[in-house]
XYZ file of N, CA and C in Angstrom:
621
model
N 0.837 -1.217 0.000
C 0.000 0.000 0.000
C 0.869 1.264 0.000
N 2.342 1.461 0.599
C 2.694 2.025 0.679
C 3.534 2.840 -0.194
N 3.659 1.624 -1.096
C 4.314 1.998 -2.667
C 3.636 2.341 -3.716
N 2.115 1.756 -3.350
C 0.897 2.507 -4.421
C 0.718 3.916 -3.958
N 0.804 4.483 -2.753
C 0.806 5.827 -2.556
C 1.795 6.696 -2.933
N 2.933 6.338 -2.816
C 4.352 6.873 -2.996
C 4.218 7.026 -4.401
N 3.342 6.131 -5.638
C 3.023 6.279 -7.095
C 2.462 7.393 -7.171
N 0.971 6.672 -6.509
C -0.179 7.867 -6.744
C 0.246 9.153 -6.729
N 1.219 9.651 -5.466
C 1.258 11.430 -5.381
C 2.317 11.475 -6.731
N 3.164 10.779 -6.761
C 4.065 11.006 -7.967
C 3.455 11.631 -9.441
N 2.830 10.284 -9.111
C 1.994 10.607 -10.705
C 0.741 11.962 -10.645
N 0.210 12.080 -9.113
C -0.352 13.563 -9.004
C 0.913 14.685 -9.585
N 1.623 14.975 -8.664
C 2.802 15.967 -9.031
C 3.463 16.573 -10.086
N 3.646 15.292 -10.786
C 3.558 14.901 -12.129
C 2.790 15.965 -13.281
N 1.347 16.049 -12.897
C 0.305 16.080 -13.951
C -0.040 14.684 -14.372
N 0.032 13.531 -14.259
C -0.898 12.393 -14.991
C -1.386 11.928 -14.410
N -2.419 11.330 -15.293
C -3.430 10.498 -14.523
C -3.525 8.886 -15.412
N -3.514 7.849 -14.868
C -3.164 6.510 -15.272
C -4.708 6.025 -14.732
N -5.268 5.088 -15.529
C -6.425 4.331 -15.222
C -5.861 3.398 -13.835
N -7.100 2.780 -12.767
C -5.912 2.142 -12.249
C -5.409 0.720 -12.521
N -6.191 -0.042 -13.707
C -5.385 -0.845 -13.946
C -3.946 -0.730 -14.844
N -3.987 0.132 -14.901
C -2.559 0.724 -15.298
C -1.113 0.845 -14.229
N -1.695 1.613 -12.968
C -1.291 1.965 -11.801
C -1.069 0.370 -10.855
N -1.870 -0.739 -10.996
C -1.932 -2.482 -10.560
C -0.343 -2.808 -11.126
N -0.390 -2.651 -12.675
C 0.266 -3.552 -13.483
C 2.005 -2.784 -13.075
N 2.007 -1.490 -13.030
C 3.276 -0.623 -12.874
C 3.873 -1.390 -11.761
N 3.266 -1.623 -10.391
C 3.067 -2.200 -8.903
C 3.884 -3.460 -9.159
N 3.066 -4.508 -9.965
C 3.045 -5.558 -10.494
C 4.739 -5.729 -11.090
N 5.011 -4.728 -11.881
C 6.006 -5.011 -12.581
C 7.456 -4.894 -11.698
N 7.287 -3.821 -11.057
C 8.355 -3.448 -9.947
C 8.469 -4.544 -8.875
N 7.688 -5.187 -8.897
C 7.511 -6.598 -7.866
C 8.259 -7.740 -8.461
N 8.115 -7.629 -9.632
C 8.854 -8.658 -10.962
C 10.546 -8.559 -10.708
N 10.403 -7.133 -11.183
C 11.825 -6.190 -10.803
C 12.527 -6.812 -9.545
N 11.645 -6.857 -8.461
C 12.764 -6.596 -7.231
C 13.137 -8.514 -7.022
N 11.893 -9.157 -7.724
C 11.923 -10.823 -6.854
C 13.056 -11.213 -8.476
N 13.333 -10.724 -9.352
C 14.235 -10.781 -10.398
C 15.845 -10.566 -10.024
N 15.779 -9.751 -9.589
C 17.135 -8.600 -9.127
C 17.783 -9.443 -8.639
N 17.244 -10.113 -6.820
C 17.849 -10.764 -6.245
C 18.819 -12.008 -7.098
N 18.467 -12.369 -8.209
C 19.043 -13.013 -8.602
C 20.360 -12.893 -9.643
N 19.653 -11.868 -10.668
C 20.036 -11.656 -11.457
C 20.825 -9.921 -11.638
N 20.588 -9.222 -10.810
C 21.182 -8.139 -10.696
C 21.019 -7.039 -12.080
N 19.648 -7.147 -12.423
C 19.075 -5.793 -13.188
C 19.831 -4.698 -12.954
N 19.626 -4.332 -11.750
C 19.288 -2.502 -11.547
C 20.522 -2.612 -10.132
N 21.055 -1.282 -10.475
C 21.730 -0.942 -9.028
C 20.631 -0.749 -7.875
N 19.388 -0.345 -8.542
C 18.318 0.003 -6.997
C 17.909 -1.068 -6.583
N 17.954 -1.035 -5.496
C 17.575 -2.594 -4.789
C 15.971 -2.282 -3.465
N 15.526 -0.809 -3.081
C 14.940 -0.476 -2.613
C 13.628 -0.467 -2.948
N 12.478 -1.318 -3.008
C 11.287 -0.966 -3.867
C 11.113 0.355 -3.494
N 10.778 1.194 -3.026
C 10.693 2.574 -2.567
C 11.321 3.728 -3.067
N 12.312 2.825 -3.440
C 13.646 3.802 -4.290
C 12.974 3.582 -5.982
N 13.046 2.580 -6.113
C 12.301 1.933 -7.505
C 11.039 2.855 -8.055
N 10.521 3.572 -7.035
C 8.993 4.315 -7.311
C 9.530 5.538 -8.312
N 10.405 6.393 -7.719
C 10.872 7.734 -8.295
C 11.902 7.495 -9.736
N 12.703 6.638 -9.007
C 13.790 6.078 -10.008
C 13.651 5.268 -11.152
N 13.065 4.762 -11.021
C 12.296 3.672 -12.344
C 10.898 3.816 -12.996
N 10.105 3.944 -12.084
C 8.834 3.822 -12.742
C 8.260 5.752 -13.158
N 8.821 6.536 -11.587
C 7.824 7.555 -12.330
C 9.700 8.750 -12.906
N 10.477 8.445 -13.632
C 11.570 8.792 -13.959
C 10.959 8.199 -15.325
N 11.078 6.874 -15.490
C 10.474 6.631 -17.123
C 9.352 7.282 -17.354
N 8.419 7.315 -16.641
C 6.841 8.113 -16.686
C 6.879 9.763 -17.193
N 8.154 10.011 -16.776
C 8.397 11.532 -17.140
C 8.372 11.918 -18.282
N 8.559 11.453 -19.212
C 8.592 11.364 -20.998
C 7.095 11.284 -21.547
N 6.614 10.908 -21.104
C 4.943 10.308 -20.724
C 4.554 11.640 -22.135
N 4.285 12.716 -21.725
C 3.593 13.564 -22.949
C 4.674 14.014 -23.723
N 5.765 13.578 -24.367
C 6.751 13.809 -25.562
C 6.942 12.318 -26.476
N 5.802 11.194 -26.440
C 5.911 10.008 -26.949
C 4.879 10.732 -28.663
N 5.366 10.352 -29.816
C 4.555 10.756 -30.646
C 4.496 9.077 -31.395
N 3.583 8.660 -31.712
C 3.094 7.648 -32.244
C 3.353 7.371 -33.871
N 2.460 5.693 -34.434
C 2.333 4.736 -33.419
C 3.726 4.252 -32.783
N 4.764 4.073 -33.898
C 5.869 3.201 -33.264
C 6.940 3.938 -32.496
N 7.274 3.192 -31.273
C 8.181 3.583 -30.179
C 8.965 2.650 -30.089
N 10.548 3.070 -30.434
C 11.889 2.244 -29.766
C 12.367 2.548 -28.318
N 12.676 1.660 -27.666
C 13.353 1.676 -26.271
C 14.806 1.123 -26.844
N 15.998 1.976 -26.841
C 16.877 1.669 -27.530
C 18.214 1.080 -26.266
N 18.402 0.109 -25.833
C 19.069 0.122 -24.811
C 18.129 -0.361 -23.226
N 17.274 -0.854 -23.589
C 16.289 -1.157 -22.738
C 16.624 -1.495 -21.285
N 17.285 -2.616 -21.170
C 18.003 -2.981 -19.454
C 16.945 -3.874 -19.300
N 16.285 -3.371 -17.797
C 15.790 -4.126 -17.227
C 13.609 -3.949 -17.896
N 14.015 -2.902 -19.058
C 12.492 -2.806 -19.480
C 12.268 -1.497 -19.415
N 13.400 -0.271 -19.386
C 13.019 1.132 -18.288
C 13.481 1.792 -19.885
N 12.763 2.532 -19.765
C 11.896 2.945 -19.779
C 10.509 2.308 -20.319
N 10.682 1.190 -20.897
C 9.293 0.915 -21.892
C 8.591 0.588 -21.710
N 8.541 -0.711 -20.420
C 7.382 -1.432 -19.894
C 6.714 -0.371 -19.172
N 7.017 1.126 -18.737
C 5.647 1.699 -17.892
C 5.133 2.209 -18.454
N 5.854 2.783 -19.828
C 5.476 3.715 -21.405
C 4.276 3.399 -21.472
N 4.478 1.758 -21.735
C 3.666 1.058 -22.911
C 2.281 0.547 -22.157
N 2.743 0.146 -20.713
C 1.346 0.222 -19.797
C 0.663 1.584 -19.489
N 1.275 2.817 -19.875
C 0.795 4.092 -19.520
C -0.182 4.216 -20.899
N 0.520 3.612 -22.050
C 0.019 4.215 -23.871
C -0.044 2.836 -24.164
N -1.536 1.716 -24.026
C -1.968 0.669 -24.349
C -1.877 0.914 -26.201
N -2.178 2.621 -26.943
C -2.589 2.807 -27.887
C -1.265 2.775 -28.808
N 0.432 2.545 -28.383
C 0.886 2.718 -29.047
C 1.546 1.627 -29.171
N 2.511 1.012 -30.191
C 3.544 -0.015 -30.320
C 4.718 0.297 -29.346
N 5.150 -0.715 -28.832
C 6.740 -0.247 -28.198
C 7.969 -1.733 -28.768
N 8.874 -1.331 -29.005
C 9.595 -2.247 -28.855
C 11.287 -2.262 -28.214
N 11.170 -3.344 -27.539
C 12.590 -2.765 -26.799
C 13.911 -3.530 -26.956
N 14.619 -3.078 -27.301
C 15.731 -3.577 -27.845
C 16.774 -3.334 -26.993
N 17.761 -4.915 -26.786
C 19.047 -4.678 -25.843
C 19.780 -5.970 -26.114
N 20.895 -5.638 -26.229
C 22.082 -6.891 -26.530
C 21.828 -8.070 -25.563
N 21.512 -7.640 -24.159
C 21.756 -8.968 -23.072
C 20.811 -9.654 -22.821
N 21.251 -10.910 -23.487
C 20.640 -11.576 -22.875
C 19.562 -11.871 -22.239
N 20.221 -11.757 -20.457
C 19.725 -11.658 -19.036
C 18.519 -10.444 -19.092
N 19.108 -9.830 -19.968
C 17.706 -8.774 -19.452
C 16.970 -8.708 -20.527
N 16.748 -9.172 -21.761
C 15.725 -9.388 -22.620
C 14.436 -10.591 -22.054
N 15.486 -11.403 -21.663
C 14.729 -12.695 -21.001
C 14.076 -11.861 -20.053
N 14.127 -11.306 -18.892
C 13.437 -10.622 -17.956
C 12.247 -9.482 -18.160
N 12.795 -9.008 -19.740
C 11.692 -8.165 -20.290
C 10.531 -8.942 -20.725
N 10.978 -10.223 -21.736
C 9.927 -11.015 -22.345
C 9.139 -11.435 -20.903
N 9.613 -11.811 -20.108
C 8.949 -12.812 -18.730
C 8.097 -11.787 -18.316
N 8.452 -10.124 -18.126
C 7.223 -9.278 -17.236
C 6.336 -9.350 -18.829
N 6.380 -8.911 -20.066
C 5.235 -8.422 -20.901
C 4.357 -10.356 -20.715
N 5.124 -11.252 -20.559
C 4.077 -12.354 -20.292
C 3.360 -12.326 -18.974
N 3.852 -11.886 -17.978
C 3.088 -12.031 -16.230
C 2.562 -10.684 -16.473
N 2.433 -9.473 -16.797
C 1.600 -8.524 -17.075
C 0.540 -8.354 -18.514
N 0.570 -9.735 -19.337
C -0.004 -9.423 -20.578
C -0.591 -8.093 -21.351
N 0.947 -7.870 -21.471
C 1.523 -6.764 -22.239
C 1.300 -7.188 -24.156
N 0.735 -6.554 -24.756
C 0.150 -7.095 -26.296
C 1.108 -5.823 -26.653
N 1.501 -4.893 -26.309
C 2.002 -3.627 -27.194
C 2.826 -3.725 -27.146
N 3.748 -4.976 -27.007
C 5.575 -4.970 -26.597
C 6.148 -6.032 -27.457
N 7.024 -5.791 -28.147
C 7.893 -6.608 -28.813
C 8.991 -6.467 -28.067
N 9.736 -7.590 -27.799
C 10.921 -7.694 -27.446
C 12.550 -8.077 -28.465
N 13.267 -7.221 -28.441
C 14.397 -7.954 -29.535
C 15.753 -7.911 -28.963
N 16.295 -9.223 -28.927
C 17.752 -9.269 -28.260
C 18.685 -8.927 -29.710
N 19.043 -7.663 -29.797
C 20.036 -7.151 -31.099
C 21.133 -6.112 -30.191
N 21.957 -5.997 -31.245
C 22.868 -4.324 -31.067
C 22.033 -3.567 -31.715
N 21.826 -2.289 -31.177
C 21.396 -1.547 -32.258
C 21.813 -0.832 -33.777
N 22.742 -1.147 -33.939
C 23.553 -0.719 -35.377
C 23.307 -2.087 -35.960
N 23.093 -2.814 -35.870
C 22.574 -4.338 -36.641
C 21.291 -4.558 -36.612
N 20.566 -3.619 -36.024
C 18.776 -4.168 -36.270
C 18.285 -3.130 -37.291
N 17.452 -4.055 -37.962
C 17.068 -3.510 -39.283
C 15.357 -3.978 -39.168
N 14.436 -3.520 -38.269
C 13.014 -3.730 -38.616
C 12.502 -3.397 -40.123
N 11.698 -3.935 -40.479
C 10.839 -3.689 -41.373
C 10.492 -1.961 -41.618
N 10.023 -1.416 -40.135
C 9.754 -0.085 -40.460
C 10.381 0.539 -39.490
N 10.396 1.834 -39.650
C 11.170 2.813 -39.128
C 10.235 3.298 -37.423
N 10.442 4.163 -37.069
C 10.299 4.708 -35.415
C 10.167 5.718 -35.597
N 9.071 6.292 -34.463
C 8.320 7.542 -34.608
C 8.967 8.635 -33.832
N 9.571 7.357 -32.678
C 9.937 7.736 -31.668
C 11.027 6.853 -31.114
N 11.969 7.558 -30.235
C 13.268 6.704 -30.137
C 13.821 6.853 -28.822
N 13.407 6.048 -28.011
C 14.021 6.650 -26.311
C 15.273 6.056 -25.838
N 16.212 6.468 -25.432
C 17.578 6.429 -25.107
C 17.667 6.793 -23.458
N 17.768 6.007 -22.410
C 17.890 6.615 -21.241
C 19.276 5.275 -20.831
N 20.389 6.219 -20.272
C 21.470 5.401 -19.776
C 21.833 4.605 -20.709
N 21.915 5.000 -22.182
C 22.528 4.603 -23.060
C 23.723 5.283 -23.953
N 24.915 5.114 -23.865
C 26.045 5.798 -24.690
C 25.841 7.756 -24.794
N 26.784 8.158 -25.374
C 26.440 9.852 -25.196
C 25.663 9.953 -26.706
N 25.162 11.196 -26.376
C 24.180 11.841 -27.600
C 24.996 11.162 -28.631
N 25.859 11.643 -29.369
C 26.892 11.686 -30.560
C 26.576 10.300 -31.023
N 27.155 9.178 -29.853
C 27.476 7.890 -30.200
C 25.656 7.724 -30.606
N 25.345 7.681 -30.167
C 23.784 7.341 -30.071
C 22.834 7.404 -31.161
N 23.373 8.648 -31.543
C 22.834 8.937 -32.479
C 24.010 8.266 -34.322
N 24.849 8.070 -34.051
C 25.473 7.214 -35.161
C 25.117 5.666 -35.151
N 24.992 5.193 -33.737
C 24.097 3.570 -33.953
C 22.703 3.593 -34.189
N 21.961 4.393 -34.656
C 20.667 4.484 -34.617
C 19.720 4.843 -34.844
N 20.532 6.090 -36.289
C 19.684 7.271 -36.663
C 19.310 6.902 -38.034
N 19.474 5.242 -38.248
C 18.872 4.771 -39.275
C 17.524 4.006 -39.207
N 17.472 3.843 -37.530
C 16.003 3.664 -37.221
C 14.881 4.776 -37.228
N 14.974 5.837 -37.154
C 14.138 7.103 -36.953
C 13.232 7.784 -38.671
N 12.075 7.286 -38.552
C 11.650 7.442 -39.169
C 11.426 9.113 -39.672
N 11.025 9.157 -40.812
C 11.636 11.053 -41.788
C 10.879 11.929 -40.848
N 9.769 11.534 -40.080
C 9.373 12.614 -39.122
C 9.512 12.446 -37.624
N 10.267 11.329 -37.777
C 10.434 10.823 -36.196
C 11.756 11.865 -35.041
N 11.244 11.740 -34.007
C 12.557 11.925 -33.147
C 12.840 11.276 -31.969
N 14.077 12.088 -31.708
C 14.824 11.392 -30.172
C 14.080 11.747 -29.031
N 14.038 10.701 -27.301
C 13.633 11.313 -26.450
C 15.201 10.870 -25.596
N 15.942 11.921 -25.467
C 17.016 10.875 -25.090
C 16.873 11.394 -23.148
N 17.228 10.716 -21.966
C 17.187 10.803 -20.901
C 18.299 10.816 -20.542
N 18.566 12.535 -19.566
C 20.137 12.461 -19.496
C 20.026 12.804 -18.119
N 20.800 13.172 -17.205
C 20.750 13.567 -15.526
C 21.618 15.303 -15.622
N 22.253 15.672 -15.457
C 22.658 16.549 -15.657
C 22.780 17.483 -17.039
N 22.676 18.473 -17.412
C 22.399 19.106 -18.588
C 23.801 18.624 -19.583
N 23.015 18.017 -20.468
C 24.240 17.422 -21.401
C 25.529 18.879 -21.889
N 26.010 19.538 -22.175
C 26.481 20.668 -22.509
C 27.331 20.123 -23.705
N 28.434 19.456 -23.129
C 29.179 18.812 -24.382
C 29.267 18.185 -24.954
N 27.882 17.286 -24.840
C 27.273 16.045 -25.785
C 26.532 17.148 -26.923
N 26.038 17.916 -26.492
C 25.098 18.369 -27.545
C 26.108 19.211 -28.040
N 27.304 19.824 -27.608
C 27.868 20.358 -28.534
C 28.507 19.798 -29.418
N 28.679 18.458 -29.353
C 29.610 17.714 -30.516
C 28.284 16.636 -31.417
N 27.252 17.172 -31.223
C 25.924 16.943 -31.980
C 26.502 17.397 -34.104
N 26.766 16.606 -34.606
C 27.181 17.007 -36.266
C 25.545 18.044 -35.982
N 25.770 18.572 -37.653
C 24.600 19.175 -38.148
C 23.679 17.793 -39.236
N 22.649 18.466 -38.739
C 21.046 17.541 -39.374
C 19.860 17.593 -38.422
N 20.716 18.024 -37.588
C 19.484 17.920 -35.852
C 19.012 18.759 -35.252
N 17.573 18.890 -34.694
C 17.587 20.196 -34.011
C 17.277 19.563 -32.496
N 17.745 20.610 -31.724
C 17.811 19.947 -30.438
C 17.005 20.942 -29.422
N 15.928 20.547 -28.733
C 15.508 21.065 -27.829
C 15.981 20.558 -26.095
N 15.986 20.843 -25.338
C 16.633 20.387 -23.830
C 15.398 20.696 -23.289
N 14.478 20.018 -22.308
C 13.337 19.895 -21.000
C 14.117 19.275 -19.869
N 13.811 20.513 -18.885
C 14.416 20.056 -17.023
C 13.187 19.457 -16.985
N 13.308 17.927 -16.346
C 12.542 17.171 -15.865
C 12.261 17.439 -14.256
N 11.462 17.145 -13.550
C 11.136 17.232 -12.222
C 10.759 15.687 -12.041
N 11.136 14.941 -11.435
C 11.039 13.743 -10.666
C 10.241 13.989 -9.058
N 9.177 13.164 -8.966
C 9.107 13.739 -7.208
C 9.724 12.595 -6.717
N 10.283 12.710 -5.636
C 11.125 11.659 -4.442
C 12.216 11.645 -5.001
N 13.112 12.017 -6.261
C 14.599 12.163 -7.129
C 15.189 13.082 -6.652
N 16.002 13.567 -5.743
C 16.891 14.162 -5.597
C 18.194 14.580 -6.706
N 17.721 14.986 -7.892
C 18.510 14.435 -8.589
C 18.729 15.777 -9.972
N 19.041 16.398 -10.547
C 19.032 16.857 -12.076
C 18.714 15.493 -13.133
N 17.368 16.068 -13.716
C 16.915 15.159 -14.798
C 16.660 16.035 -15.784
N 17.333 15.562 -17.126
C 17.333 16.509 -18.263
C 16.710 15.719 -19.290
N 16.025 15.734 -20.482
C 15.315 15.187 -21.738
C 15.756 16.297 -22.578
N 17.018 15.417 -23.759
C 16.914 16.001 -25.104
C 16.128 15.801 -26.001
N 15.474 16.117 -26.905
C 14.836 16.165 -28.074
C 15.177 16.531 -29.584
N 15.527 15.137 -29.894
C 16.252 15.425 -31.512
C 15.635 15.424 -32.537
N 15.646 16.070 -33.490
C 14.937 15.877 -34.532
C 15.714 16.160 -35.568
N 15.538 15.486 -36.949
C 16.125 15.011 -38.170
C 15.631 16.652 -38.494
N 16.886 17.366 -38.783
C 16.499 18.847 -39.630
C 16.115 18.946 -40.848
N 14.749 19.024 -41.445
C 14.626 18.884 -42.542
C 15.000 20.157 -43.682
């Protein structure tokens, strides 16, 4: 109960509002998360409590900069950002892509114990995956710097698509070694219970 409240004001603070079987399944998943961890060592957070700000409503923060239908999680981990995306936006595609293994397996296992239909899972590098179609949208959190990021990956981004990339401190010299083609907007994120600088770049293919 105490971690559904610690959500709830979040996601008040926030501005959103989540149906609550939306708000069950988030609960649900972080429960996955922590009885996973012990084993397998996902996430440095080991605190469900810590997990509320840091994982679930930290990915949640992107929440109104998702533009549809298709969404990449590029670098996925333990599912973060995508599995709360995609339980937040039943209406859009997500798919999440990550080299390991260990944590693809852990992604496929929550979209099966949460019957998750909007999630594809793909164990690739991203400079070697070649879907069928391109991405509307492209989220990057705790993945490589802008620059690199954008050279493994800017062949996924569809002609009107862009970046949501998740950074902690204001990138300054990532975005300055940004080539030209891009336009870049920067949003200070507010996290509640994060003690923390949270920054969101926004790239877009300069047409």
């Amino acid at each position: 109960m105490k971690l559904e409240k610690r959500l709830q004001q979040g996601l008040r603070e926030m501005g959103l509002e989540l149906p609550p079987a939306a708000v069950e399944k988030l609960l649900n998943f972080l429960q996955l998360l922590e009885k996973w961890n012990q084993a397998y060592n996902l996430t440095a957070v080991r605190d469900p409590e810590q997990m509320v700000p840091r994982h679930l409503l930290d990915s949640l923060s992107v929440l109104p900069y998702l533009q549809g239908p298709r969404v990449l999680d590029i670098g996925t981990g333990a599912g973060l950002p995508g599995i709360p995306l995609a339980l937040a936006r039943p209406d859009l595609e997500f798919t999440l892509l990550d080299s390991n293994a260990k944590k693809t397996r852990f992604a496929t296992q929550a979209l099966h114990e949460l019957g998750l239909k909007n999630v594809a899972v793909v164990q690739e590098r991203v400079e070697k995956f070649h879907p069928a179609e391109k991405f509307d949208t492209l989220i990057a959190r705790a993945f490589a710097s802008i620059p690199d990021m954008l050279a493994a990956s800017r062949h996924l981004c569809a002609p009107n698509g862009r970046f949501l990339v998740m950074k902690g401190v204001f990138p300054q010299e990532e975005l300055a070694a940004v080539t030209d083609g891009y336009r870049a907007e920067v949003k200070a994120l507010t996290i509640p219970g994060l003690d923390a600088a949270r920054h969101m770049v926004i790239l877009a293919p300069a047409n």
